[in-house]
C-alpha positions as a printed Julia matrix, in Angstrom:
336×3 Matrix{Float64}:
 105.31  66.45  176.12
 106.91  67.0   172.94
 107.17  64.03  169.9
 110.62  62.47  168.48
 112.46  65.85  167.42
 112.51  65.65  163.27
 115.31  65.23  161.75
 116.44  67.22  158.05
 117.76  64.3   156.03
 120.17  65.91  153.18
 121.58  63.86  149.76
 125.0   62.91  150.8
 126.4   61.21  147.1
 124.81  59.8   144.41
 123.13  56.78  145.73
 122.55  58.09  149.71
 121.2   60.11  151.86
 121.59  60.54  155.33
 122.82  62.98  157.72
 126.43  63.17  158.17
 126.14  66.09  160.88
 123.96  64.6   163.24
 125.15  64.57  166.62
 125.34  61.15  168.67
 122.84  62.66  170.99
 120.06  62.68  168.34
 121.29  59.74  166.81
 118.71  56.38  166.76
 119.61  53.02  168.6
 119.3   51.11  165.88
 122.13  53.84  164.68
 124.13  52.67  167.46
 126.85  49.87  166.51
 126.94  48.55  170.22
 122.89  48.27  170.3
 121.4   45.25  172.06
 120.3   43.51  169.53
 118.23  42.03  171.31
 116.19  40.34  168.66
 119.19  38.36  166.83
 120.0   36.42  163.77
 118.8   33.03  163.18
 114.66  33.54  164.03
 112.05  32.11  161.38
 110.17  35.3   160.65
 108.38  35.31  157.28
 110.74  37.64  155.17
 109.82  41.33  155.62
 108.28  40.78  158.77
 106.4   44.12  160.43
 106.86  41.99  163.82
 110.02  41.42  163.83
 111.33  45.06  162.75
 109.22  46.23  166.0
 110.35  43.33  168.66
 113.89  44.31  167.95
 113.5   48.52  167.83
 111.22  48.32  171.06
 113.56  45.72  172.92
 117.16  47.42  172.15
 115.23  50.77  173.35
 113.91  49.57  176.39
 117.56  47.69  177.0
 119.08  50.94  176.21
 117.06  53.26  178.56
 117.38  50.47  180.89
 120.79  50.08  181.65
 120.41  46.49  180.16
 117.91  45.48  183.06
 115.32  44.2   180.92
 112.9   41.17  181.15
 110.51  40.28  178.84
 107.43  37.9   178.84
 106.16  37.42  175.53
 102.67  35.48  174.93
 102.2   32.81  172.38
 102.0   34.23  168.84
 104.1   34.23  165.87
 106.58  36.43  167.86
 107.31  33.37  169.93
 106.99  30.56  167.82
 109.02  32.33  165.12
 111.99  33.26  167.48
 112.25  30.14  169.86
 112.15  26.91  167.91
 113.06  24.35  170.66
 115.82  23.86  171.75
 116.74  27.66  170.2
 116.24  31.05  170.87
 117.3   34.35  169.13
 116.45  36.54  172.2
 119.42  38.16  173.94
 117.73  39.02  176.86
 115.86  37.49  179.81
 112.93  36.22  178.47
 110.19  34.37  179.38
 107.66  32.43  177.37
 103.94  32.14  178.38
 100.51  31.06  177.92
  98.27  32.83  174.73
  96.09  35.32  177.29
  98.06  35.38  180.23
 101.63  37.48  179.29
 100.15  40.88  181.05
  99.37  38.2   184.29
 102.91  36.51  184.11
 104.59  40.57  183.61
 103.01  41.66  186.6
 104.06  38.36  188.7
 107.34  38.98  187.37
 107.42  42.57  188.32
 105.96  42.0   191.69
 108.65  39.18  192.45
 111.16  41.51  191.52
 109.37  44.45  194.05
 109.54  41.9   196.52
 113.09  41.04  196.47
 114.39  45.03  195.97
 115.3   44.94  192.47
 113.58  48.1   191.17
 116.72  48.23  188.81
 115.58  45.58  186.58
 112.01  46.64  184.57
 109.93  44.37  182.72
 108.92  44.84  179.47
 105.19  41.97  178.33
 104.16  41.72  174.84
 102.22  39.64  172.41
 100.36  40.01  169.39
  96.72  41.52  168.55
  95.09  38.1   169.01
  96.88  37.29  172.57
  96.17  40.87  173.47
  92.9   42.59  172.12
  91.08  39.09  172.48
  92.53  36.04  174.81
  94.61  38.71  177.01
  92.49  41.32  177.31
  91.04  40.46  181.14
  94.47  39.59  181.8
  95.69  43.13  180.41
  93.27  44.91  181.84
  93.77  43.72  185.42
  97.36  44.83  185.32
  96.01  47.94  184.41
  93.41  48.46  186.86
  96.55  47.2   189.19
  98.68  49.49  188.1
 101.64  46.94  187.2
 105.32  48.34  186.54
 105.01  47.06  183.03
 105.35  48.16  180.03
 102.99  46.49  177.54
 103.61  46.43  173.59
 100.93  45.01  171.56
 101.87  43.87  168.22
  99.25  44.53  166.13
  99.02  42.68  162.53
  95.55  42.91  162.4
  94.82  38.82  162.73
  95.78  35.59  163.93
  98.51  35.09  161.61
 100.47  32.4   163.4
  97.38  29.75  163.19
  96.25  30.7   159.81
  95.2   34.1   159.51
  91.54  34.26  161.13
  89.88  37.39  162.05
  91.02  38.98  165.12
  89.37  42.0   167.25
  91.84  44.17  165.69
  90.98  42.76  162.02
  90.04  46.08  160.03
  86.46  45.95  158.19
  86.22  44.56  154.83
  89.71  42.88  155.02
  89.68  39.12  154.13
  90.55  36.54  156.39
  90.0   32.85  156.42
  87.3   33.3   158.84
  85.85  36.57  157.19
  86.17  35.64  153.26
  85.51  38.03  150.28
  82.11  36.45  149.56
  78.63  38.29  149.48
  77.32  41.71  149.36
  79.58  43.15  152.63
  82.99  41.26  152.1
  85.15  40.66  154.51
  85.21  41.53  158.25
  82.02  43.25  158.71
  81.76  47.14  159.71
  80.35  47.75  163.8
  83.12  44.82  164.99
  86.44  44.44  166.48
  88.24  46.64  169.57
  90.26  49.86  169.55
  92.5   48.6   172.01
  94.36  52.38  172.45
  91.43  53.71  173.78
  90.43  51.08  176.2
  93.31  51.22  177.7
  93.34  55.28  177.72
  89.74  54.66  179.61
  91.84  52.93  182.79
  93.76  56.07  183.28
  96.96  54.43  183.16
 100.05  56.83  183.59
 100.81  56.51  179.33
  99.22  55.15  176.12
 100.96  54.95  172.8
 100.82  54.54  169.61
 103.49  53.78  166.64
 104.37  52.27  163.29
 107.56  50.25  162.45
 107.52  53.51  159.59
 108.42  55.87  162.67
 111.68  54.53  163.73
 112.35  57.61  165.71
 109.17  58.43  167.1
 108.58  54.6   168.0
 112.22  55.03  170.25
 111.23  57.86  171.4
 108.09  56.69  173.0
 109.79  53.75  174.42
 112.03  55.66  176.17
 109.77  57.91  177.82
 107.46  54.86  178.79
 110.65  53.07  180.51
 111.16  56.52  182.03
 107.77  55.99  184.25
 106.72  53.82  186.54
 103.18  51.94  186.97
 100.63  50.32  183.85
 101.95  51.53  180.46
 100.61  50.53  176.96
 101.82  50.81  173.32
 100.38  49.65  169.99
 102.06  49.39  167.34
 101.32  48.23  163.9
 103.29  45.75  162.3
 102.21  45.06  158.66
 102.34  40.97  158.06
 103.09  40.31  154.35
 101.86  36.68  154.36
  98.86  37.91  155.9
  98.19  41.41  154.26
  99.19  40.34  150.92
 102.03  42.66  150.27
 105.61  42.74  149.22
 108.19  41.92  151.59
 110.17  44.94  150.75
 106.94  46.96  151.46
 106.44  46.57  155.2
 107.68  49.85  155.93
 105.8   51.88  152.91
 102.64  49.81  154.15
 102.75  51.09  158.34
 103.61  54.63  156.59
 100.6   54.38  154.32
  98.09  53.46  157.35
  99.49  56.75  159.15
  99.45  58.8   156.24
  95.49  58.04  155.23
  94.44  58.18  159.31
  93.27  54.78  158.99
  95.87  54.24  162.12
  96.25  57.41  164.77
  99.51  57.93  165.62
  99.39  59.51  169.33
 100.11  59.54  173.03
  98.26  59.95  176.19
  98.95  61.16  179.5
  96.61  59.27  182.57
  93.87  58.87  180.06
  94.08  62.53  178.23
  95.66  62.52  174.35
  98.53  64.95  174.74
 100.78  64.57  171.36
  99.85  63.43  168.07
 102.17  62.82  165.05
 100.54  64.82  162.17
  99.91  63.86  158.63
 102.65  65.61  156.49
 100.22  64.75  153.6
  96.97  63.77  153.66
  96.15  60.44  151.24
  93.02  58.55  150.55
  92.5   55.09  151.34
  92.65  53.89  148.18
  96.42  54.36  148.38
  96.73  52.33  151.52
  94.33  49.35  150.36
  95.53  48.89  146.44
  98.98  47.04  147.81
  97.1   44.61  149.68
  95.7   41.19  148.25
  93.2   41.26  151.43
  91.5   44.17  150.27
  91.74  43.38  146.42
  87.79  42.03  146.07
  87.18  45.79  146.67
  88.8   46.62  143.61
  87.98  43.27  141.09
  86.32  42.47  139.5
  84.63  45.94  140.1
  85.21  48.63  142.0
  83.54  48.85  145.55
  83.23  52.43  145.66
  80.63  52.34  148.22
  82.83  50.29  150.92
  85.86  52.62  150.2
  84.02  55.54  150.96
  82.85  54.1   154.35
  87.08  53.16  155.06
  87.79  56.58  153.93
  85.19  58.29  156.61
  86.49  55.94  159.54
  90.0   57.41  158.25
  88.22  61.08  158.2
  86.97  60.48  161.95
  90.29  59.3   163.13
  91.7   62.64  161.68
  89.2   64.91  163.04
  89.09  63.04  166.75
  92.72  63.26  166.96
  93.43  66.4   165.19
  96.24  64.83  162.86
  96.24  68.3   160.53
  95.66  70.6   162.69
  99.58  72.0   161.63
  97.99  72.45  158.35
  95.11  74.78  159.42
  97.04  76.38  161.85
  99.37  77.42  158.59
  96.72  78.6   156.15
């Protein structure tokens, strides 16, 4: 398995760049002017919303390698809420709306009705946020992998409950500040030894593929979606969506933010093969935590009104363990 091929972006006038040569073949959906847009105008997502950025890229690719044959079941979360204010909808696609833990469940119904009537044209596509997944959906999730569901599964992960006030989730990184984990006392913030790394849990049922992406990798994030709709059975991806209402951050810096957590290893960027990593997407260069946290209000009681030296060294050796368990600069040793 090889990643998204990499692209050689050259200056093409005074204010662009792009790539004027690039054939349509190696050209990204969201390139495409007859995409899906799946995900359309008119939703209520928070401006700069990591969420939304992914719904849409994963949706158009899935509709794309699909023929078009796509139905989604999306759980309760700010995905939903923010894109289907009764009596609306900005989905373009079938699309069905259920419970907070119970999406994976409702998928694999879906997919089995489908089975049942002949229709192995038409794929299914589940996904919900951190909170519906890592915590309330997780039994759900993990029975349609121990199942082995035709379903694609995309978590959403912004790292909290966002849509209900932003309270700690199982994907809620240590020391950041929630409303249930607040910047008060000697270990601020979401305590260290807590939470779920979803990725692996669901590399531990053997499923045929496991995934992980940033709204940062455009191309890579396609890419994997298109090889997932390629196979059949249980399939997972993760993706981090930065939440600026919930992070703290600029809207215009969603997409520096996702490339920040890949560039520091605090989020793996990888894929497995029936429980086996078999790709990674390696650090071009290598930056310390601090880089990644500064931005972000939810960290900033590690930085006023002094400097928590001592918790940013334990972030920076979770992001050293990420890089040496998944080998993210290996390319670099291999050159020297």
């Amino acid at each position: 398995m090889s990643a998204a091929q990499q692209v050689k972006f050259y200056q093409v006038g005074s204010f662009a760049a792009g790539n004027r040569l690039l054939g349509p073949e190696l050209q990204s959906d969201q390139a495409d002017a007859g995409r899906a847009n799946a995900l359309t105008c008119g939703h209520r997502a928070c401006q700069g919303c990591g969420e939304a950025l992914g719904a849409r890229y994963i949706l158009d690719s899935a509709q794309r390698a699909a023929g078009g044959k796509v139905i989604a079941v999306n759980a309760t979360g700010c995905l939903e809420v923010f894109s289907t204010p009764y009596p609306e909808t900005s989905w373009q696609l079938p699309w069905l709306h259920s419970l907070f833990g119970n999406a994976p469940a409702v998928a694999a119904g879906v997919a089995a009705a489908l089975r049942a009537k002949g229709r192995t044209d038409i794929r299914v596509v589940g996904q919900g946020g951190d909170g519906g997944t890592v915590d309330i959906g997780l039994g759900c999730l993990s029975g349609m992998f121990e199942r082995g569901d035709d379903v694609l599964y995309v978590c959403y992960d912004n790292e909290a409950y966002m849509n209900t006030g932003v309270q700690r989730s199982g994907a809620t990184p240590p020391t950041a500040r929630t409303a249930t984990t607040q910047a008060v006392g000697e270990e601020p913030g979401a305590p260290f030894g807590q939470g779920k790394n979803l990725p692996l849990i669901a590399m531990a049922h053997e499923i045929p593929y496991v995934a992980t992406a940033t709204v940062a990798g455009l191309r890579d994030l396609e890419a994997k979606v298109h090889r997932a709709m390629g196979m059949r059975g249980a399939r997972y991806l993760h993706v981090l969506v930065p939440c600026p209402l919930g992070w703290g951050t600029a809207s215009h810096d969603t997409v520096r933010i996702a490339r920040l957590a890949e560039q520091t290893g605090l989020f793996p960027v990888f894929e497995a093969l029936d429980g086996e990593v078999t790709d990674v997407t390696p650090i071009r260069r290598g930056l310390p935590v601090e880089e990644y946290l500064r931005p972000q209000k939810r960290y900033a009681h590690l930085f006023r009104p002094e400097l928590r030296t001592d918790v940013i060294a334990r972030l920076q050796r979770t992001a050293d363990r990420n890089i040496a368990r998944f080998g993210l600069l290996a390319h670099e040793e291999a050159s020297s």
